[in-house]
C-alpha cells in the first residue's frame, strides 16, 4: 500500500467509534435511512451530472456504486440506456428499484459490498459513485475496481471533508472524544495519483442542505433519544459544510 493510501486508511480508522461508546448505542450509528435518499423528480444540474452526461454522449449504460436511492444514476434518465445500482443495504436498493421503474428505466440491482461484488455487477459505459469514498477505509481496491468496470470513464462526487467531521465538536462535548483530522478530497486525489490516475477536479458548492435531522445526529452520536433536545441546541452552533468535488477520468483505450 502506498503512503497516501496508508494515510487515507489511518484517517478513516480515526473516524471509528470506540467500543465503550458503541456499547451504549441503542441503534446502529452507521445506518443510512433510505427515507433520506429518495432521488428528486427533477435532477439537480451539478458538475457531476454534467461530467457523466459528457461521458454518456447519446447513450450508454451506467453503474452506480453505493447507489443509495439512485440520485447519481437516475439523474441520467433519458440518456442512460440501463442503470445498475450496487449497494450493501438492501433497503436502499429497494428505493433505487422503485425510482428506476417509475422512470421507465431498464435497471438491475446488486446487493453487497464493493469491490467484493464487482464481478456480479459487471461492466458499464460509465461508472458513477457519489458520497461513498468517505465510507471506505481501503481505497485502492475500491477505486481500481471502479476503473476496471468502466468502459468510457468514472465520475466520483464527494464532500471536501468527511461528511461527519463537522460533528466532531459534539463528540468532544458529549463523549470527551477528540478525533484526528478528517480525510479530504486532496487525500483521495493523492491515492488516485499513486494509482496513476489524474482526474479532472471541479470543486463546487451544493445548494444549502437542510439542517441535519436531530434524531439522526443523536443516533450517530450513540446517544439515547431523550438527549435529542441537547443535541438540537448544540446543532444550532454548527455550520454544515457544503463544498463538494467532482472527480472524473477517462478509461484507458
Ligand atoms: C451517503 S450514501 C450515498 C448514496 C447515494 N450515492 C447518494 O449520493 O445519494 C452512501 C451509500 O453507499 C453505500 N455503501 C457504502 N460503502 C459501500 C460499499 N463498500 N459497497 C456498497 N455500498 C456501499 C451505503 O450503504 C449507502 O447507501
mmCIF file of C-alpha atoms and ligand atoms in Angstrom:
data_model
loop_
_atom_site.group_PDB
_atom_site.id
_atom_site.type_symbol
_atom_site.label_atom_id
_atom_site.label_comp_id
_atom_site.label_asym_id
_atom_site.label_seq_id
_atom_site.Cartn_x
_atom_site.Cartn_y
_atom_site.Cartn_z
ATOM 1 C CA UNK A 1 0.000 0.000 0.000
ATOM 2 C CA UNK A 2 1.335 3.468 -0.907
ATOM 3 C CA UNK A 3 1.855 6.287 1.597
ATOM 4 C CA UNK A 4 -1.265 8.169 0.508
ATOM 5 C CA UNK A 5 -3.404 5.022 0.767
ATOM 6 C CA UNK A 6 -1.964 4.384 4.254
ATOM 7 C CA UNK A 7 -2.763 7.953 5.279
ATOM 8 C CA UNK A 8 -6.312 7.620 3.934
ATOM 9 C CA UNK A 9 -6.848 4.352 5.846
ATOM 10 C CA UNK A 10 -5.437 5.831 9.068
ATOM 11 C CA UNK A 11 -7.663 8.912 8.848
ATOM 12 C CA UNK A 12 -10.710 6.782 8.101
ATOM 13 C CA UNK A 13 -9.991 4.472 11.036
ATOM 14 C CA UNK A 14 -9.799 7.623 13.152
ATOM 15 C CA UNK A 15 -13.493 8.165 12.352
ATOM 16 C CA UNK A 16 -14.344 4.928 14.165
ATOM 17 C CA UNK A 17 -16.374 4.820 17.345
ATOM 18 C CA UNK A 18 -14.580 3.466 20.450
ATOM 19 C CA UNK A 19 -16.186 0.215 21.686
ATOM 20 C CA UNK A 20 -17.169 1.680 25.051
ATOM 21 C CA UNK A 21 -19.211 4.392 23.314
ATOM 22 C CA UNK A 22 -20.626 1.969 20.730
ATOM 23 C CA UNK A 23 -21.777 -0.271 23.592
ATOM 24 C CA UNK A 24 -24.169 2.495 24.678
ATOM 25 C CA UNK A 25 -25.770 2.885 21.238
ATOM 26 C CA UNK A 26 -29.423 1.839 21.016
ATOM 27 C CA UNK A 27 -29.407 1.820 17.190
ATOM 28 C CA UNK A 28 -26.752 1.280 14.528
ATOM 29 C CA UNK A 29 -24.997 4.689 14.310
ATOM 30 C CA UNK A 30 -23.739 3.931 10.781
ATOM 31 C CA UNK A 31 -27.079 3.013 9.231
ATOM 32 C CA UNK A 32 -28.229 5.279 6.389
ATOM 33 C CA UNK A 33 -32.005 5.727 6.417
ATOM 34 C CA UNK A 34 -33.344 5.169 2.871
ATOM 35 C CA UNK A 35 -36.114 7.691 3.555
ATOM 36 C CA UNK A 36 -33.423 10.392 3.302
ATOM 37 C CA UNK A 37 -32.179 9.133 -0.079
ATOM 38 C CA UNK A 38 -35.205 9.481 -2.348
ATOM 39 C CA UNK A 39 -33.948 10.821 -5.698
ATOM 40 C CA UNK A 40 -35.631 14.092 -6.734
ATOM 41 C CA UNK A 41 -38.118 14.100 -9.631
ATOM 42 C CA UNK A 42 -36.066 16.816 -11.333
ATOM 43 C CA UNK A 43 -32.330 16.153 -11.011
ATOM 44 C CA UNK A 44 -30.032 18.940 -9.847
ATOM 45 C CA UNK A 45 -27.804 20.311 -12.607
ATOM 46 C CA UNK A 46 -24.436 19.638 -10.967
ATOM 47 C CA UNK A 47 -20.855 19.275 -12.267
ATOM 48 C CA UNK A 48 -21.122 15.536 -11.517
ATOM 49 C CA UNK A 49 -24.237 15.117 -13.647
ATOM 50 C CA UNK A 50 -22.679 17.142 -16.473
ATOM 51 C CA UNK A 51 -19.471 15.064 -16.342
ATOM 52 C CA UNK A 52 -21.472 11.822 -16.561
ATOM 53 C CA UNK A 53 -23.616 13.176 -19.405
ATOM 54 C CA UNK A 54 -20.435 14.131 -21.303
ATOM 55 C CA UNK A 55 -19.189 10.558 -20.975
ATOM 56 C CA UNK A 56 -22.559 9.101 -21.990
ATOM 57 C CA UNK A 57 -22.945 11.245 -25.104
ATOM 58 C CA UNK A 58 -26.047 9.978 -26.892
ATOM 59 C CA UNK A 59 -26.459 6.988 -24.599
ATOM 60 C CA UNK A 60 -24.933 4.113 -22.678
ATOM 61 C CA UNK A 61 -25.161 2.062 -19.508
ATOM 62 C CA UNK A 62 -24.416 3.364 -16.003
ATOM 63 C CA UNK A 63 -23.155 1.523 -12.933
ATOM 64 C CA UNK A 64 -23.781 3.370 -9.658
ATOM 65 C CA UNK A 65 -21.522 2.170 -6.826
ATOM 66 C CA UNK A 66 -23.048 2.819 -3.381
ATOM 67 C CA UNK A 67 -26.162 3.967 -5.199
ATOM 68 C CA UNK A 68 -28.377 4.616 -2.179
ATOM 69 C CA UNK A 69 -31.738 5.639 -3.669
ATOM 70 C CA UNK A 70 -30.077 6.261 -7.043
ATOM 71 C CA UNK A 71 -29.521 10.016 -7.001
ATOM 72 C CA UNK A 72 -26.436 9.786 -9.255
ATOM 73 C CA UNK A 73 -27.633 7.240 -11.836
ATOM 74 C CA UNK A 74 -31.252 8.335 -12.041
ATOM 75 C CA UNK A 75 -30.180 11.921 -12.733
ATOM 76 C CA UNK A 76 -29.076 10.468 -16.093
ATOM 77 C CA UNK A 77 -32.538 9.118 -17.023
ATOM 78 C CA UNK A 78 -33.378 9.890 -20.629
ATOM 79 C CA UNK A 79 -29.781 9.316 -21.748
ATOM 80 C CA UNK A 80 -28.797 6.193 -19.797
ATOM 81 C CA UNK A 81 -29.975 3.047 -21.551
ATOM 82 C CA UNK A 82 -29.589 0.861 -18.426
ATOM 83 C CA UNK A 83 -28.738 1.627 -14.804
ATOM 84 C CA UNK A 84 -27.198 -0.851 -12.382
ATOM 85 C CA UNK A 85 -27.291 0.003 -8.681
ATOM 86 C CA UNK A 86 -24.834 -1.579 -6.238
ATOM 87 C CA UNK A 87 -25.323 -1.117 -2.510
ATOM 88 C CA UNK A 88 -24.616 -3.017 0.672
ATOM 89 C CA UNK A 89 -28.023 -2.015 2.080
ATOM 90 C CA UNK A 90 -30.972 -3.953 0.643
ATOM 91 C CA UNK A 91 -33.421 -1.232 1.729
ATOM 92 C CA UNK A 92 -31.518 1.314 -0.404
ATOM 93 C CA UNK A 93 -31.724 -0.985 -3.417
ATOM 94 C CA UNK A 94 -35.497 -1.186 -2.932
ATOM 95 C CA UNK A 95 -35.707 2.626 -3.199
ATOM 96 C CA UNK A 96 -33.401 2.545 -6.254
ATOM 97 C CA UNK A 97 -35.547 -0.127 -7.969
ATOM 98 C CA UNK A 98 -38.824 1.699 -7.326
ATOM 99 C CA UNK A 99 -37.398 5.007 -8.583
ATOM 100 C CA UNK A 100 -35.849 3.435 -11.694
ATOM 101 C CA UNK A 101 -39.094 1.625 -12.548
ATOM 102 C CA UNK A 102 -41.088 4.846 -12.072
ATOM 103 C CA UNK A 103 -38.839 6.493 -14.691
ATOM 104 C CA UNK A 104 -39.288 3.601 -17.127
ATOM 105 C CA UNK A 105 -35.558 2.785 -16.964
ATOM 106 C CA UNK A 106 -34.093 -0.666 -17.583
ATOM 107 C CA UNK A 107 -32.342 -1.496 -14.316
ATOM 108 C CA UNK A 108 -30.604 -4.153 -12.254
ATOM 109 C CA UNK A 109 -29.597 -4.177 -8.606
ATOM 110 C CA UNK A 110 -26.641 -5.916 -6.982
ATOM 111 C CA UNK A 111 -26.588 -6.284 -3.211
ATOM 112 C CA UNK A 112 -23.268 -6.396 -1.347
ATOM 113 C CA UNK A 113 -20.018 -4.600 -0.696
ATOM 114 C CA UNK A 114 -17.972 -3.052 -3.463
ATOM 115 C CA UNK A 115 -15.482 -4.277 -4.684
ATOM 116 C CA UNK A 116 -16.499 -7.795 -3.472
ATOM 117 C CA UNK A 117 -19.499 -7.799 -5.842
ATOM 118 C CA UNK A 118 -17.720 -6.185 -8.806
ATOM 119 C CA UNK A 119 -17.805 -9.382 -10.899
ATOM 120 C CA UNK A 120 -21.549 -9.737 -10.357
ATOM 121 C CA UNK A 121 -22.107 -6.073 -11.252
ATOM 122 C CA UNK A 122 -20.146 -6.421 -14.497
ATOM 123 C CA UNK A 123 -19.047 -3.537 -16.699
ATOM 124 C CA UNK A 124 -20.829 -0.394 -17.868
ATOM 125 C CA UNK A 125 -20.061 2.518 -20.143
ATOM 126 C CA UNK A 126 -19.938 4.938 -17.224
ATOM 127 C CA UNK A 127 -19.347 4.214 -13.526
ATOM 128 C CA UNK A 128 -20.558 6.791 -11.006
ATOM 129 C CA UNK A 129 -20.150 6.868 -7.234
ATOM 130 C CA UNK A 130 -21.472 9.736 -5.142
ATOM 131 C CA UNK A 131 -20.719 10.224 -1.453
ATOM 132 C CA UNK A 132 -19.286 6.773 -0.842
ATOM 133 C CA UNK A 133 -15.490 7.279 -0.717
ATOM 134 C CA UNK A 134 -15.691 8.682 2.811
ATOM 135 C CA UNK A 135 -17.241 5.338 3.892
ATOM 136 C CA UNK A 136 -14.271 3.370 2.595
ATOM 137 C CA UNK A 137 -11.065 2.524 4.510
ATOM 138 C CA UNK A 138 -9.117 0.532 1.903
ATOM 139 C CA UNK A 139 -9.432 2.916 -1.036
ATOM 140 C CA UNK A 140 -7.145 1.470 -3.778
ATOM 141 C CA UNK A 141 -9.152 -1.737 -4.446
ATOM 142 C CA UNK A 142 -12.382 0.266 -4.372
ATOM 143 C CA UNK A 143 -11.100 2.765 -6.977
ATOM 144 C CA UNK A 144 -9.327 0.194 -9.127
ATOM 145 C CA UNK A 145 -12.471 -1.935 -9.392
ATOM 146 C CA UNK A 146 -14.471 1.111 -10.494
ATOM 147 C CA UNK A 147 -11.888 1.873 -13.166
ATOM 148 C CA UNK A 148 -11.897 -1.746 -14.342
ATOM 149 C CA UNK A 149 -15.710 -1.729 -14.618
ATOM 150 C CA UNK A 150 -15.867 1.477 -16.697
ATOM 151 C CA UNK A 151 -15.626 1.248 -20.488
ATOM 152 C CA UNK A 152 -15.644 5.040 -21.004
ATOM 153 C CA UNK A 153 -14.957 6.693 -17.666
ATOM 154 C CA UNK A 154 -15.659 7.249 -13.979
ATOM 155 C CA UNK A 155 -17.334 10.107 -12.093
ATOM 156 C CA UNK A 156 -16.906 10.396 -8.321
ATOM 157 C CA UNK A 157 -18.626 13.003 -6.181
ATOM 158 C CA UNK A 158 -17.508 13.582 -2.614
ATOM 159 C CA UNK A 159 -17.677 16.214 0.081
ATOM 160 C CA UNK A 160 -14.420 18.070 0.520
ATOM 161 C CA UNK A 161 -14.071 16.725 4.056
ATOM 162 C CA UNK A 162 -15.514 13.618 5.693
ATOM 163 C CA UNK A 163 -19.275 14.342 5.859
ATOM 164 C CA UNK A 164 -19.464 13.737 9.610
ATOM 165 C CA UNK A 165 -16.388 15.782 10.539
ATOM 166 C CA UNK A 166 -18.459 18.891 11.209
ATOM 167 C CA UNK A 167 -19.960 16.981 14.162
ATOM 168 C CA UNK A 168 -16.539 16.464 15.796
ATOM 169 C CA UNK A 169 -17.233 19.227 18.385
ATOM 170 C CA UNK A 170 -20.261 17.211 19.503
ATOM 171 C CA UNK A 171 -18.188 14.040 20.011
ATOM 172 C CA UNK A 172 -15.927 16.077 22.267
ATOM 173 C CA UNK A 173 -18.825 17.735 24.063
ATOM 174 C CA UNK A 174 -20.941 14.615 24.672
ATOM 175 C CA UNK A 175 -18.249 11.916 24.939
ATOM 176 C CA UNK A 176 -14.965 13.764 25.574
ATOM 177 C CA UNK A 177 -13.668 12.187 22.345
ATOM 178 C CA UNK A 178 -11.095 14.110 20.289
ATOM 179 C CA UNK A 179 -10.897 12.969 16.721
ATOM 180 C CA UNK A 180 -7.959 13.247 14.306
ATOM 181 C CA UNK A 181 -8.384 15.457 11.252
ATOM 182 C CA UNK A 182 -10.798 14.075 8.646
ATOM 183 C CA UNK A 183 -9.834 12.774 5.218
ATOM 184 C CA UNK A 184 -10.307 15.305 2.419
ATOM 185 C CA UNK A 185 -10.641 15.384 -1.352
ATOM 186 C CA UNK A 186 -6.901 16.116 -1.547
ATOM 187 C CA UNK A 187 -6.218 12.890 0.363
ATOM 188 C CA UNK A 188 -8.339 10.958 -2.151
ATOM 189 C CA UNK A 189 -6.525 12.675 -5.046
ATOM 190 C CA UNK A 190 -3.196 11.588 -3.552
ATOM 191 C CA UNK A 191 -4.413 7.970 -3.519
ATOM 192 C CA UNK A 192 -5.533 8.274 -7.143
ATOM 193 C CA UNK A 193 -2.110 9.689 -8.056
ATOM 194 C CA UNK A 194 -0.486 6.604 -6.511
ATOM 195 C CA UNK A 195 -2.699 4.526 -8.809
ATOM 196 C CA UNK A 196 -1.580 6.564 -11.830
ATOM 197 C CA UNK A 197 -4.930 8.352 -12.213
ATOM 198 C CA UNK A 198 -5.083 12.162 -12.648
ATOM 199 C CA UNK A 199 -8.762 13.078 -12.705
ATOM 200 C CA UNK A 200 -10.324 16.331 -13.764
ATOM 201 C CA UNK A 201 -11.349 18.021 -10.500
ATOM 202 C CA UNK A 202 -14.142 20.525 -10.062
ATOM 203 C CA UNK A 203 -14.925 21.943 -6.631
ATOM 204 C CA UNK A 204 -18.346 23.494 -6.140
ATOM 205 C CA UNK A 205 -20.924 24.398 -3.500
ATOM 206 C CA UNK A 206 -24.007 22.293 -3.056
ATOM 207 C CA UNK A 207 -27.254 24.159 -2.566
ATOM 208 C CA UNK A 208 -27.796 24.564 1.155
ATOM 209 C CA UNK A 209 -28.514 21.136 2.635
ATOM 210 C CA UNK A 210 -31.424 21.062 5.069
ATOM 211 C CA UNK A 211 -30.469 21.348 8.743
ATOM 212 C CA UNK A 212 -29.317 17.887 9.748
ATOM 213 C CA UNK A 213 -32.115 15.867 11.338
ATOM 214 C CA UNK A 214 -31.632 15.924 15.123
ATOM 215 C CA UNK A 215 -32.775 12.321 15.594
ATOM 216 C CA UNK A 216 -30.214 11.135 13.018
ATOM 217 C CA UNK A 217 -27.375 13.053 14.672
ATOM 218 C CA UNK A 218 -28.377 11.775 18.118
ATOM 219 C CA UNK A 219 -28.263 8.201 16.794
ATOM 220 C CA UNK A 220 -24.909 8.858 15.069
ATOM 221 C CA UNK A 221 -23.529 10.099 18.386
ATOM 222 C CA UNK A 222 -24.664 6.867 20.095
ATOM 223 C CA UNK A 223 -26.903 8.890 22.421
ATOM 224 C CA UNK A 224 -30.420 7.874 23.508
ATOM 225 C CA UNK A 225 -33.450 9.724 22.063
ATOM 226 C CA UNK A 226 -34.025 11.563 25.362
ATOM 227 C CA UNK A 227 -30.825 13.566 24.665
ATOM 228 C CA UNK A 228 -32.279 14.976 21.418
ATOM 229 C CA UNK A 229 -33.121 18.430 22.898
ATOM 230 C CA UNK A 230 -29.464 18.897 23.958
ATOM 231 C CA UNK A 231 -28.214 17.756 20.555
ATOM 232 C CA UNK A 232 -30.718 20.053 18.846
ATOM 233 C CA UNK A 233 -29.418 23.066 20.782
ATOM 234 C CA UNK A 234 -25.789 22.106 20.062
ATOM 235 C CA UNK A 235 -26.518 21.823 16.330
ATOM 236 C CA UNK A 236 -27.535 25.492 16.268
ATOM 237 C CA UNK A 237 -23.882 26.362 16.913
ATOM 238 C CA UNK A 238 -22.539 24.376 13.959
ATOM 239 C CA UNK A 239 -22.496 25.007 10.219
ATOM 240 C CA UNK A 240 -22.880 22.026 7.894
ATOM 241 C CA UNK A 241 -20.245 22.322 5.123
ATOM 242 C CA UNK A 242 -21.358 22.472 1.505
ATOM 243 C CA UNK A 243 -18.174 22.229 -0.581
ATOM 244 C CA UNK A 244 -18.217 19.187 -2.815
ATOM 245 C CA UNK A 245 -15.877 17.932 -5.521
ATOM 246 C CA UNK A 246 -16.432 16.091 -8.768
ATOM 247 C CA UNK A 247 -13.538 13.871 -9.877
ATOM 248 C CA UNK A 248 -13.810 12.381 -13.352
ATOM 249 C CA UNK A 249 -11.430 10.410 -15.523
ATOM 250 C CA UNK A 250 -11.466 8.554 -18.807
ATOM 251 C CA UNK A 251 -10.845 4.838 -19.069
ATOM 252 C CA UNK A 252 -7.631 3.949 -20.895
ATOM 253 C CA UNK A 253 -8.376 2.972 -24.506
HETATM 254 C C1 LIG B 1 -24.038 8.554 1.840
HETATM 255 S S1 LIG B 1 -24.877 7.292 0.960
HETATM 256 C C2 LIG B 1 -24.875 7.956 -0.708
HETATM 257 C C3 LIG B 1 -25.965 7.352 -1.560
HETATM 258 C C4 LIG B 1 -26.049 7.891 -2.989
HETATM 259 N N1 LIG B 1 -24.863 7.556 -3.753
HETATM 260 C C5 LIG B 1 -26.289 9.373 -2.988
HETATM 261 O O1 LIG B 1 -25.396 10.138 -3.377
HETATM 262 O O2 LIG B 1 -27.399 9.793 -2.588
HETATM 263 C C6 LIG B 1 -23.648 6.021 0.877
HETATM 264 C C7 LIG B 1 -24.209 4.720 0.324
HETATM 265 O O3 LIG B 1 -23.126 3.864 -0.013
HETATM 266 C C8 LIG B 1 -23.385 2.571 0.476
HETATM 267 N N2 LIG B 1 -22.063 1.951 0.653
HETATM 268 C C9 LIG B 1 -21.056 2.381 1.447
HETATM 269 N N3 LIG B 1 -19.963 1.610 1.287
HETATM 270 C C10 LIG B 1 -20.279 0.659 0.366
HETATM 271 C C11 LIG B 1 -19.574 -0.425 -0.220
HETATM 272 N N4 LIG B 1 -18.289 -0.695 0.079
HETATM 273 N N5 LIG B 1 -20.220 -1.195 -1.116
HETATM 274 C C12 LIG B 1 -21.518 -0.954 -1.434
HETATM 275 N N6 LIG B 1 -22.243 0.061 -0.901
HETATM 276 C C13 LIG B 1 -21.626 0.873 -0.025
HETATM 277 C C14 LIG B 1 -24.222 2.774 1.718
HETATM 278 O O4 LIG B 1 -24.995 1.630 2.032
HETATM 279 C C15 LIG B 1 -25.090 3.964 1.307
HETATM 280 O O5 LIG B 1 -26.275 3.564 0.665
#
